């Protein structure tokens, strides 16, 4: 599980073809690349495409020049991103078994996701699918060692998995242990991984969002609304820094994101109170801002430097109609 911006979380399970020290080393390399790609906050299909490219490069780097086909790397992967604000989960897979979704009543389904080719083969592009999940649903990501066995059809293994997972009253630890104990082949013939995650959503009191025309005149209004919301949350001590962050991000969005003032374009502001106070500003541009190394004589370009000083961390991510710049500020510790 990998924390992402906006209170989202990424879930990933993968499986390298083969056994032994070489397969373990390859999995370690892919795991490192996956964490780096996840931090870049790209959509799941793009993450798998980049991971596929890296798998091919790793294979080429390790190949013996005298026998270029002697080294191969093939792996499967399922990558999912859950958003607790919208209760949506976006998933893509590369030759990996589909996830299981257990609703709060114990009904188990396997979403129909495009299969995709295993990583390292560069055969077909990957495709993401977005699902809306009920509060309290359980996502189950697993490797094929849990459902495959000699002499048993894979569909029979998935039916057995469906039956074992249909226990909504169990804790995740108990459900995980009972599922692995019931389904794992004896003696084990393959590695088994099972990742369970229960979904939760953020309440309406934890999120505030507004839309504004792309005009410098709205910046004061955006600051005022943000301050009022922080007062409702009892976070008045973060008002001054948040006002500065909103001002800088709105100015950046209007000047660079939308080609100047344009009432037909919109700038979005969203505040999320979760483990951090997150301030998000969205615009219609896909260009990411760059933090400049300024000289003492520069009169402009200090906005992102100021945001960096005021925040715990910040970054950008693509959305279908533009981008989001997000900034996290630390909340006070609970008493």
mmCIF file of N, CA and C in Angstrom, residues 212-268:
data_model
loop_
_atom_site.group_PDB
_atom_site.id
_atom_site.type_symbol
_atom_site.label_atom_id
_atom_site.label_comp_id
_atom_site.label_asym_id
_atom_site.label_seq_id
_atom_site.Cartn_x
_atom_site.Cartn_y
_atom_site.Cartn_z
ATOM 1 N N UNK A 212 -14.097 28.629 -9.438
ATOM 2 C CA UNK A 212 -14.010 30.062 -9.670
ATOM 3 C C UNK A 212 -13.666 30.323 -11.137
ATOM 4 N N UNK A 213 -14.082 31.482 -11.663
ATOM 5 C CA UNK A 213 -13.588 31.870 -12.989
ATOM 6 C C UNK A 213 -12.102 32.197 -12.919
ATOM 7 N N UNK A 214 -11.422 32.043 -14.041
ATOM 8 C CA UNK A 214 -9.983 32.315 -14.094
ATOM 9 C C UNK A 214 -9.773 33.828 -14.169
ATOM 10 N N UNK A 215 -9.763 34.446 -13.011
ATOM 11 C CA UNK A 215 -9.676 35.904 -12.931
ATOM 12 C C UNK A 215 -8.976 36.263 -11.617
ATOM 13 N N UNK A 216 -8.049 37.202 -11.690
ATOM 14 C CA UNK A 216 -7.320 37.605 -10.485
ATOM 15 C C UNK A 216 -8.251 38.140 -9.404
ATOM 16 N N UNK A 217 -9.414 38.645 -9.810
ATOM 17 C CA UNK A 217 -10.332 39.233 -8.836
ATOM 18 C C UNK A 217 -10.897 38.204 -7.866
ATOM 19 N N UNK A 218 -10.832 36.917 -8.203
ATOM 20 C CA UNK A 218 -11.436 35.892 -7.339
ATOM 21 C C UNK A 218 -10.473 35.411 -6.256
ATOM 22 N N UNK A 219 -9.211 35.790 -6.332
ATOM 23 C CA UNK A 219 -8.233 35.267 -5.376
ATOM 24 C C UNK A 219 -8.602 35.653 -3.948
ATOM 25 N N UNK A 220 -9.030 36.901 -3.747
ATOM 26 C CA UNK A 220 -9.426 37.335 -2.413
ATOM 27 C C UNK A 220 -10.604 36.514 -1.901
ATOM 28 N N UNK A 221 -11.568 36.239 -2.767
ATOM 29 C CA UNK A 221 -12.725 35.431 -2.383
ATOM 30 C C UNK A 221 -12.299 34.012 -2.023
ATOM 31 N N UNK A 222 -11.379 33.443 -2.775
ATOM 32 C CA UNK A 222 -10.893 32.088 -2.488
ATOM 33 C C UNK A 222 -10.197 32.037 -1.131
ATOM 34 N N UNK A 223 -9.393 33.053 -0.833
ATOM 35 C CA UNK A 223 -8.719 33.100 0.478
ATOM 36 C C UNK A 223 -9.738 33.183 1.611
ATOM 37 N N UNK A 224 -10.763 33.991 1.423
ATOM 38 C CA UNK A 224 -11.784 34.158 2.464
ATOM 39 C C UNK A 224 -12.522 32.853 2.721
ATOM 40 N N UNK A 225 -12.917 32.159 1.668
ATOM 41 C CA UNK A 225 -13.631 30.896 1.831
ATOM 42 C C UNK A 225 -12.749 29.852 2.515
ATOM 43 N N UNK A 226 -11.482 29.817 2.144
ATOM 44 C CA UNK A 226 -10.570 28.859 2.768
ATOM 45 C C UNK A 226 -10.421 29.152 4.261
ATOM 46 N N UNK A 227 -10.297 30.429 4.616
ATOM 47 C CA UNK A 227 -10.148 30.800 6.028
ATOM 48 C C UNK A 227 -11.392 30.438 6.828
ATOM 49 N N UNK A 228 -12.573 30.687 6.258
ATOM 50 C CA UNK A 228 -13.817 30.329 6.948
ATOM 51 C C UNK A 228 -13.886 28.827 7.205
ATOM 52 N N UNK A 229 -13.463 28.044 6.209
ATOM 53 C CA UNK A 229 -13.518 26.595 6.384
ATOM 54 C C UNK A 229 -12.544 26.132 7.458
ATOM 55 N N UNK A 230 -11.370 26.715 7.499
ATOM 56 C CA UNK A 230 -10.406 26.350 8.540
ATOM 57 C C UNK A 230 -10.946 26.705 9.926
ATOM 58 N N UNK A 231 -11.667 27.809 10.025
ATOM 59 C CA UNK A 231 -12.262 28.188 11.309
ATOM 60 C C UNK A 231 -13.285 27.148 11.745
ATOM 61 N N UNK A 232 -14.096 26.652 10.798
ATOM 62 C CA UNK A 232 -15.072 25.598 11.130
ATOM 63 C C UNK A 232 -14.373 24.339 11.616
ATOM 64 N N UNK A 233 -13.207 24.064 11.089
ATOM 65 C CA UNK A 233 -12.457 22.864 11.465
ATOM 66 C C UNK A 233 -11.583 23.088 12.702
ATOM 67 N N UNK A 234 -11.581 24.297 13.236
ATOM 68 C CA UNK A 234 -10.735 24.579 14.390
ATOM 69 C C UNK A 234 -9.265 24.650 14.037
ATOM 70 N N UNK A 235 -8.951 25.046 12.812
ATOM 71 C CA UNK A 235 -7.562 25.106 12.352
ATOM 72 C C UNK A 235 -7.155 26.545 12.042
ATOM 73 N N UNK A 236 -7.600 27.466 12.886
ATOM 74 C CA UNK A 236 -7.302 28.876 12.635
ATOM 75 C C UNK A 236 -5.801 29.156 12.564
ATOM 76 N N UNK A 237 -5.008 28.349 13.257
ATOM 77 C CA UNK A 237 -3.559 28.597 13.277
ATOM 78 C C UNK A 237 -2.911 28.327 11.916
ATOM 79 N N UNK A 238 -3.639 27.645 11.025
ATOM 80 C CA UNK A 238 -3.123 27.397 9.673
ATOM 81 C C UNK A 238 -3.691 28.374 8.648
ATOM 82 N N UNK A 239 -4.491 29.331 9.103
ATOM 83 C CA UNK A 239 -5.162 30.235 8.163
ATOM 84 C C UNK A 239 -4.170 31.095 7.384
ATOM 85 N N UNK A 240 -3.191 31.677 8.089
ATOM 86 C CA UNK A 240 -2.260 32.582 7.404
ATOM 87 C C UNK A 240 -1.460 31.856 6.335
ATOM 88 N N UNK A 241 -0.903 30.695 6.671
ATOM 89 C CA UNK A 241 -0.116 29.955 5.682
ATOM 90 C C UNK A 241 -0.998 29.467 4.538
ATOM 91 N N UNK A 242 -2.234 29.051 4.846
ATOM 92 C CA UNK A 242 -3.130 28.569 3.797
ATOM 93 C C UNK A 242 -3.525 29.698 2.856
ATOM 94 N N UNK A 243 -3.760 30.894 3.391
ATOM 95 C CA UNK A 243 -4.073 32.044 2.530
ATOM 96 C C UNK A 243 -2.935 32.307 1.556
ATOM 97 N N UNK A 244 -1.695 32.250 2.033
ATOM 98 C CA UNK A 244 -0.549 32.471 1.148
ATOM 99 C C UNK A 244 -0.457 31.373 0.093
ATOM 100 N N UNK A 245 -0.687 30.138 0.500
ATOM 101 C CA UNK A 245 -0.639 29.022 -0.449
ATOM 102 C C UNK A 245 -1.716 29.182 -1.514
ATOM 103 N N UNK A 246 -2.950 29.514 -1.100
ATOM 104 C CA UNK A 246 -4.038 29.713 -2.062
ATOM 105 C C UNK A 246 -3.693 30.833 -3.031
ATOM 106 N N UNK A 247 -3.165 31.930 -2.524
ATOM 107 C CA UNK A 247 -2.809 33.055 -3.402
ATOM 108 C C UNK A 247 -1.788 32.644 -4.450
ATOM 109 N N UNK A 248 -0.731 31.964 -4.014
ATOM 110 C CA UNK A 248 0.327 31.585 -4.940
ATOM 111 C C UNK A 248 -0.162 30.571 -5.968
ATOM 112 N N UNK A 249 -0.944 29.579 -5.526
ATOM 113 C CA UNK A 249 -1.411 28.559 -6.464
ATOM 114 C C UNK A 249 -2.436 29.127 -7.446
ATOM 115 N N UNK A 250 -3.311 30.004 -6.975
ATOM 116 C CA UNK A 250 -4.272 30.630 -7.886
ATOM 117 C C UNK A 250 -3.568 31.504 -8.906
ATOM 118 N N UNK A 251 -2.578 32.271 -8.456
ATOM 119 C CA UNK A 251 -1.838 33.113 -9.395
ATOM 120 C C UNK A 251 -1.149 32.251 -10.453
ATOM 121 N N UNK A 252 -0.550 31.159 -10.026
ATOM 122 C CA UNK A 252 0.103 30.254 -10.967
ATOM 123 C C UNK A 252 -0.904 29.677 -11.959
ATOM 124 N N UNK A 253 -2.094 29.287 -11.456
ATOM 125 C CA UNK A 253 -3.108 28.698 -12.327
ATOM 126 C C UNK A 253 -3.624 29.704 -13.351
ATOM 127 N N UNK A 254 -3.815 30.936 -12.935
ATOM 128 C CA UNK A 254 -4.356 31.952 -13.842
ATOM 129 C C UNK A 254 -3.316 32.389 -14.870
ATOM 130 N N UNK A 255 -2.077 32.593 -14.420
ATOM 131 C CA UNK A 255 -1.039 33.081 -15.338
ATOM 132 C C UNK A 255 -0.557 31.991 -16.278
ATOM 133 N N UNK A 256 -0.282 30.808 -15.741
ATOM 134 C CA UNK A 256 0.339 29.755 -16.542
ATOM 135 C C UNK A 256 -0.632 28.644 -16.943
ATOM 136 N N UNK A 257 -1.628 28.411 -16.133
ATOM 137 C CA UNK A 257 -2.508 27.281 -16.404
ATOM 138 C C UNK A 257 -3.560 27.527 -17.444
ATOM 139 N N UNK A 258 -4.051 28.769 -17.546
ATOM 140 C CA UNK A 258 -5.156 29.045 -18.447
ATOM 141 C C UNK A 258 -4.861 30.154 -19.439
ATOM 142 N N UNK A 259 -3.610 30.524 -19.574
ATOM 143 C CA UNK A 259 -3.258 31.556 -20.544
ATOM 144 C C UNK A 259 -3.771 32.931 -20.161
ATOM 145 N N UNK A 260 -3.761 33.246 -18.871
ATOM 146 C CA UNK A 260 -4.214 34.551 -18.413
ATOM 147 C C UNK A 260 -5.679 34.534 -18.021
ATOM 148 N N UNK A 261 -6.190 35.706 -17.668
ATOM 149 C CA UNK A 261 -7.580 35.806 -17.229
ATOM 150 C C UNK A 261 -8.521 35.387 -18.357
ATOM 151 N N UNK A 262 -9.464 34.518 -18.040
ATOM 152 C CA UNK A 262 -10.416 34.024 -19.022
ATOM 153 C C UNK A 262 -11.618 33.492 -18.259
ATOM 154 N N UNK A 263 -12.733 34.212 -18.304
ATOM 155 C CA UNK A 263 -13.905 33.835 -17.513
ATOM 156 C C UNK A 263 -14.522 32.528 -17.964
ATOM 157 N N UNK A 264 -14.186 32.068 -19.183
ATOM 158 C CA UNK A 264 -14.737 30.796 -19.661
ATOM 159 C C UNK A 264 -14.022 29.607 -19.034
ATOM 160 N N UNK A 265 -12.854 29.805 -18.509
ATOM 161 C CA UNK A 265 -12.107 28.730 -17.871
ATOM 162 C C UNK A 265 -12.317 28.798 -16.360
ATOM 163 N N UNK A 266 -12.144 27.659 -15.694
ATOM 164 C CA UNK A 266 -12.396 27.599 -14.269
ATOM 165 C C UNK A 266 -11.141 27.163 -13.520
ATOM 166 N N UNK A 267 -11.045 27.644 -12.295
ATOM 167 C CA UNK A 267 -9.995 27.217 -11.379
ATOM 168 C C UNK A 267 -10.685 26.617 -10.161
ATOM 169 N N UNK A 268 -10.298 25.422 -9.794
ATOM 170 C CA UNK A 268 -10.926 24.741 -8.673
ATOM 171 C C UNK A 268 -10.087 24.822 -7.415
#
